[in-house]
PDB file of C-alpha atoms in Angstrom:
ATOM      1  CA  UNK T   1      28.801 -47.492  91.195  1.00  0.00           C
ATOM      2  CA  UNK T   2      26.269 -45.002  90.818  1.00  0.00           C
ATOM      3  CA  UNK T   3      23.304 -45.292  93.031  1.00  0.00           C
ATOM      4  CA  UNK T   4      21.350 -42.470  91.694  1.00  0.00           C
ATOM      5  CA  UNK T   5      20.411 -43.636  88.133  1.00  0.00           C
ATOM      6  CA  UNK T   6      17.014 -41.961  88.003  1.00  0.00           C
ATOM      7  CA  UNK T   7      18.171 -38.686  89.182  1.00  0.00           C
ATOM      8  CA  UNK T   8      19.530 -36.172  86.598  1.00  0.00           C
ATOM      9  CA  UNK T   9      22.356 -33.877  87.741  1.00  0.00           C
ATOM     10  CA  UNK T  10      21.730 -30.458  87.760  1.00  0.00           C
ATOM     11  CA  UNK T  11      24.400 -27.982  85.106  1.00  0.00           C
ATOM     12  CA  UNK T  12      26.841 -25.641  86.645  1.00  0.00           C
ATOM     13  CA  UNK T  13      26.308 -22.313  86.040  1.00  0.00           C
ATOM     14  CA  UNK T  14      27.604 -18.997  86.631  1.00  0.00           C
ATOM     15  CA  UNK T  15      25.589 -16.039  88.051  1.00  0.00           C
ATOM     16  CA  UNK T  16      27.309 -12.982  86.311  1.00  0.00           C
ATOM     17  CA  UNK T  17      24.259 -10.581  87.807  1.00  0.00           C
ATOM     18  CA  UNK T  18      26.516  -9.836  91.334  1.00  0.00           C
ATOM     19  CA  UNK T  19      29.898  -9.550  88.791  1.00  0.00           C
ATOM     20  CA  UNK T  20      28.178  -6.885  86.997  1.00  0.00           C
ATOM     21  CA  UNK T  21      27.200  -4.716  90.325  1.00  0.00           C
ATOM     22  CA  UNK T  22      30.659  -4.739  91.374  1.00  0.00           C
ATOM     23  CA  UNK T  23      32.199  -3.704  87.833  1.00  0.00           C
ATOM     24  CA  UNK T  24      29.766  -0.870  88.225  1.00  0.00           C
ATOM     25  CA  UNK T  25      30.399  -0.021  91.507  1.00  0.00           C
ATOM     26  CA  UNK T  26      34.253   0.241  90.864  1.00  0.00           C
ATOM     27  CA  UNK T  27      33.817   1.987  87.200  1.00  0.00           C
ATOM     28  CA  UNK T  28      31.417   4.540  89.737  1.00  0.00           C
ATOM     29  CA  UNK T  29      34.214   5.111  92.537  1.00  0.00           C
ATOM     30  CA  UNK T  30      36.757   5.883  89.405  1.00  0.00           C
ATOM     31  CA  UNK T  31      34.589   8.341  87.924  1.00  0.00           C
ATOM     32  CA  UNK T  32      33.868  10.333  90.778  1.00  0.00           C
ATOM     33  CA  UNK T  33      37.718  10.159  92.094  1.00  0.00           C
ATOM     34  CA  UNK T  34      38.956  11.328  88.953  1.00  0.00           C
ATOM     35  CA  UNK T  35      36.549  14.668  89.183  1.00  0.00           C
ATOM     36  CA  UNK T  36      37.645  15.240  92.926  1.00  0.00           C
ATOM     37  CA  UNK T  37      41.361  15.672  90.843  1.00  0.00           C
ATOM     38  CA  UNK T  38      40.453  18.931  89.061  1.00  0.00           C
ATOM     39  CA  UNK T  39      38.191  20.534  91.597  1.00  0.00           C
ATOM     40  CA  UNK T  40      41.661  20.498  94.477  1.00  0.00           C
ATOM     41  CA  UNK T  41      43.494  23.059  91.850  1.00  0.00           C
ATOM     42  CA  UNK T  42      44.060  26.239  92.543  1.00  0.00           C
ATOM     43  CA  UNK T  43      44.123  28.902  90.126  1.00  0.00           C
ATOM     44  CA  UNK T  44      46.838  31.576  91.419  1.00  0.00           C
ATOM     45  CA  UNK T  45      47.637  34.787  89.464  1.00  0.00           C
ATOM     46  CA  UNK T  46      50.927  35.665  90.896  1.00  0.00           C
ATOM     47  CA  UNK T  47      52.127  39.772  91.797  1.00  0.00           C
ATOM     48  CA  UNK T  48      53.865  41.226  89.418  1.00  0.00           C
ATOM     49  CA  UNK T  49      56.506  44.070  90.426  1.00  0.00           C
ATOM     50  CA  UNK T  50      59.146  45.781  88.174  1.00  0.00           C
ATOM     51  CA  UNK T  51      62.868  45.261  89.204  1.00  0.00           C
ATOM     52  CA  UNK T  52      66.300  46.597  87.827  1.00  0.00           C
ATOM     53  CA  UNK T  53      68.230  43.767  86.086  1.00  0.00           C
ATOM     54  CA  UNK T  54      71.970  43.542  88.176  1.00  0.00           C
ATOM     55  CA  UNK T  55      74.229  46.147  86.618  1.00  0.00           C
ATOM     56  CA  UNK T  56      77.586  43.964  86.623  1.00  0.00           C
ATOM     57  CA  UNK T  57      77.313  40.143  86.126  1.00  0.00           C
ATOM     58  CA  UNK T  58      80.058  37.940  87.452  1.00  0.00           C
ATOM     59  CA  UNK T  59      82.667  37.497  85.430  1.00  0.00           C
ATOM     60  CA  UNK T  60      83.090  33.713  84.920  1.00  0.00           C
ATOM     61  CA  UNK T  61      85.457  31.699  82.870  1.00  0.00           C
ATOM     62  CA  UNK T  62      84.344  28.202  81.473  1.00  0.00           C
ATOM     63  CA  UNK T  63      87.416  25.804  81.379  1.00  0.00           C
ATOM     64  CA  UNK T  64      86.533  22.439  79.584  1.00  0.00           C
ATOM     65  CA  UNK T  65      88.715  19.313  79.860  1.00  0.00           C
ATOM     66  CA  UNK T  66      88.206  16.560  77.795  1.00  0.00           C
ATOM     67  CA  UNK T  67      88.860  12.710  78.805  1.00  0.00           C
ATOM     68  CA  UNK T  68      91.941  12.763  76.841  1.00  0.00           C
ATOM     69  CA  UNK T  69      93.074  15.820  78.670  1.00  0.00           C
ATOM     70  CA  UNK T  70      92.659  18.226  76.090  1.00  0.00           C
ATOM     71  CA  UNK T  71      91.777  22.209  77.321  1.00  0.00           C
ATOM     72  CA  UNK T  72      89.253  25.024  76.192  1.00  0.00           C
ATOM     73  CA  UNK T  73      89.226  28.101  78.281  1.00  0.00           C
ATOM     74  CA  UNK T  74      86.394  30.327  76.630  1.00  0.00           C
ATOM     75  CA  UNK T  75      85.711  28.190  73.991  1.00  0.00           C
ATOM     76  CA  UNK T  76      89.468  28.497  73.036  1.00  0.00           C
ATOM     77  CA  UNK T  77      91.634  25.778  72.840  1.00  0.00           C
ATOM     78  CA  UNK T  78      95.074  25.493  74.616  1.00  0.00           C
ATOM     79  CA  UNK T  79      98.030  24.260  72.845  1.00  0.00           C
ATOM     80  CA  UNK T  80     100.039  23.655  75.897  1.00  0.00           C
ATOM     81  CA  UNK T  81      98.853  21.689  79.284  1.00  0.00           C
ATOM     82  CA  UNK T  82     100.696  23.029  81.479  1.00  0.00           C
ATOM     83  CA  UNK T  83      99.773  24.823  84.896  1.00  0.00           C
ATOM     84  CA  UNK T  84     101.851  27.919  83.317  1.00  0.00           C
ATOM     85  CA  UNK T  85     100.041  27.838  79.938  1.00  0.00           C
ATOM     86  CA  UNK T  86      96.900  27.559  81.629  1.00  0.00           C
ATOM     87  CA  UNK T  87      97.167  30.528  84.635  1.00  0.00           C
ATOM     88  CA  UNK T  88      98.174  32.491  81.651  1.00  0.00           C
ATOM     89  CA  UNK T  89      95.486  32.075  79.270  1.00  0.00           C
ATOM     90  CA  UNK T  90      93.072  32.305  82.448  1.00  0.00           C
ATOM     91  CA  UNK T  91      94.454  35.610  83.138  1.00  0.00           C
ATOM     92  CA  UNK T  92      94.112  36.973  79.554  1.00  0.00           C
ATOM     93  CA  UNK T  93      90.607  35.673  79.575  1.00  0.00           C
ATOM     94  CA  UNK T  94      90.170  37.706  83.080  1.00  0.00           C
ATOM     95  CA  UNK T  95      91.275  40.960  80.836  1.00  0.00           C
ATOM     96  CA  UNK T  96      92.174  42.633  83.858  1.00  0.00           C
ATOM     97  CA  UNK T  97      88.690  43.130  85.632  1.00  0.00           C
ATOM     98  CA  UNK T  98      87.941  44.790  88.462  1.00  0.00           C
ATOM     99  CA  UNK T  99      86.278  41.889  90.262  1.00  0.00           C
ATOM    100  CA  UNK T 100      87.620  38.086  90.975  1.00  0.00           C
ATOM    101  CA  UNK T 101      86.112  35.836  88.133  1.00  0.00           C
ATOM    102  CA  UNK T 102      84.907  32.600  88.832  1.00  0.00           C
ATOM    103  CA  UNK T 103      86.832  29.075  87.344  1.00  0.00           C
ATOM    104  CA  UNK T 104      83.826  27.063  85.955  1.00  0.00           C
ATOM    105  CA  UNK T 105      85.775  23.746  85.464  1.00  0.00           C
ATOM    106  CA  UNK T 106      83.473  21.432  83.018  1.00  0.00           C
ATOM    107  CA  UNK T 107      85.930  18.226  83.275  1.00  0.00           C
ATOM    108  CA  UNK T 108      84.567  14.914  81.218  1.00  0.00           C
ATOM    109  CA  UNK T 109      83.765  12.119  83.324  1.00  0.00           C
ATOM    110  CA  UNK T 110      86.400  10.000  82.224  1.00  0.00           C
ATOM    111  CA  UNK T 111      88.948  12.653  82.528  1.00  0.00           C
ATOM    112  CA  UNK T 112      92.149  12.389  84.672  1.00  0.00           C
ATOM    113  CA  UNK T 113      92.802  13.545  88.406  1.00  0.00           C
ATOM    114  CA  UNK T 114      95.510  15.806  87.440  1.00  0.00           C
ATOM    115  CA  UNK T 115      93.998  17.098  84.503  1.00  0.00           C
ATOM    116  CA  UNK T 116      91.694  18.970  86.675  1.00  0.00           C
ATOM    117  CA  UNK T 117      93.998  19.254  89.537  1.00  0.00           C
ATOM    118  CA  UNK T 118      96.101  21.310  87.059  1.00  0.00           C
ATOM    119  CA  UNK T 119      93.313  23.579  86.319  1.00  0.00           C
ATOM    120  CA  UNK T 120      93.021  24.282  89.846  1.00  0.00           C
ATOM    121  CA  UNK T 121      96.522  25.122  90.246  1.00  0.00           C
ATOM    122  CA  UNK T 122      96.851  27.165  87.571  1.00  0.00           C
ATOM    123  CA  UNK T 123      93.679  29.307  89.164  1.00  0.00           C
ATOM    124  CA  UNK T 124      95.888  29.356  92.481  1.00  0.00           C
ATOM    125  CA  UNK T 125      98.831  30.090  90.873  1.00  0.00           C
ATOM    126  CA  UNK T 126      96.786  33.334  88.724  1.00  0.00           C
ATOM    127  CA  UNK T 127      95.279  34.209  92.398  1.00  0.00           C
ATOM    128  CA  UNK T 128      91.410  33.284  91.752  1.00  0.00           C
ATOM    129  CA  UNK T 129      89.808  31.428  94.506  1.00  0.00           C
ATOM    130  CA  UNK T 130      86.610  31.185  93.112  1.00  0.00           C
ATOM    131  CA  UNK T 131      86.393  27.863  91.758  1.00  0.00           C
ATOM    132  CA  UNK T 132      83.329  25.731  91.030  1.00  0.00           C
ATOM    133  CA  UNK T 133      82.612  22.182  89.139  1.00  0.00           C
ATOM    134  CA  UNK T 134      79.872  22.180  86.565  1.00  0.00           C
ATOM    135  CA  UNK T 135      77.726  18.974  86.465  1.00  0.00           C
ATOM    136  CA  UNK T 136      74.741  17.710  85.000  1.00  0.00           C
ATOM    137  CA  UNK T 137      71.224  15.998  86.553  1.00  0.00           C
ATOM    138  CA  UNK T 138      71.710  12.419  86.000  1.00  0.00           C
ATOM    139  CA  UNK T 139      68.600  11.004  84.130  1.00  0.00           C
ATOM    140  CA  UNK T 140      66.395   8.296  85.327  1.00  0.00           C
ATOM    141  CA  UNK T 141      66.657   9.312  89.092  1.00  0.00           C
TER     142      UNK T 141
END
């Protein structure tokens, strides 16, 4: 039933006048942050001072082992495995320095226990205790 049939019904509109202030306001508090960005640098010229560069570097030796349990000492590879074959080609690649070199083991990740357990004897059994694991920054983190 409609009991208003004279009256006309107003349209709905929409008042976009307050919509715009706001847009402006934000596109305002954007424009001004992103200056306030540039003027917290600093501009620092750091000292400069002349050193000596170290007169004996540490003698290291790279040992690579692959996943299927291949090894490189030096670049070099091994024919034999074994922790014999290995102390001995890690004490020719020592050539009889004065100072303790340091076992860089660069094992695969899917590489075997005992491969690398094997390089680490052989380093025992050649009498370097220096021993350290090389790795890599895993990506995404």
């Amino acid at each position: 039933m409609d009991f208003q049939r004279g009256k006309k019904h107003e349209e709905l509109e929409i008042n976009f006048i307050p919509l715009i202030d706001v847009l402006l306001v934000i596109i305002i508090f954007l424009i001004v942050s992103a200056t306030f960005s540039r003027t917290n640098e600093l501009q620092i010229n750091l000292p400069t001072a002349e050193a000596n560069a170290p007169q004996d570097k540490p003698l290291t030796i790279e040992v690579a082992v692959d996943a299927t349990g291949k090894y490189l000492i030096d670049g070099k590879p091994l024919a034999d495995g074994s922790v014999a074959a290995i102390s001995a080609a890690l004490q020719a690649a020592a050539k009889a320095g004065t100072q303790e070199p340091t076992i860089v083991i660069n094992a695969d990740a899917n590489t075997t226990h005992q491969s690398v357990v094997n390089v680490m004897e052989a380093s025992r059994v050649a009498g370097y205790s220096k021993i350290t694991f090389a790795t890599q920054v895993q990506s995404g983190s």
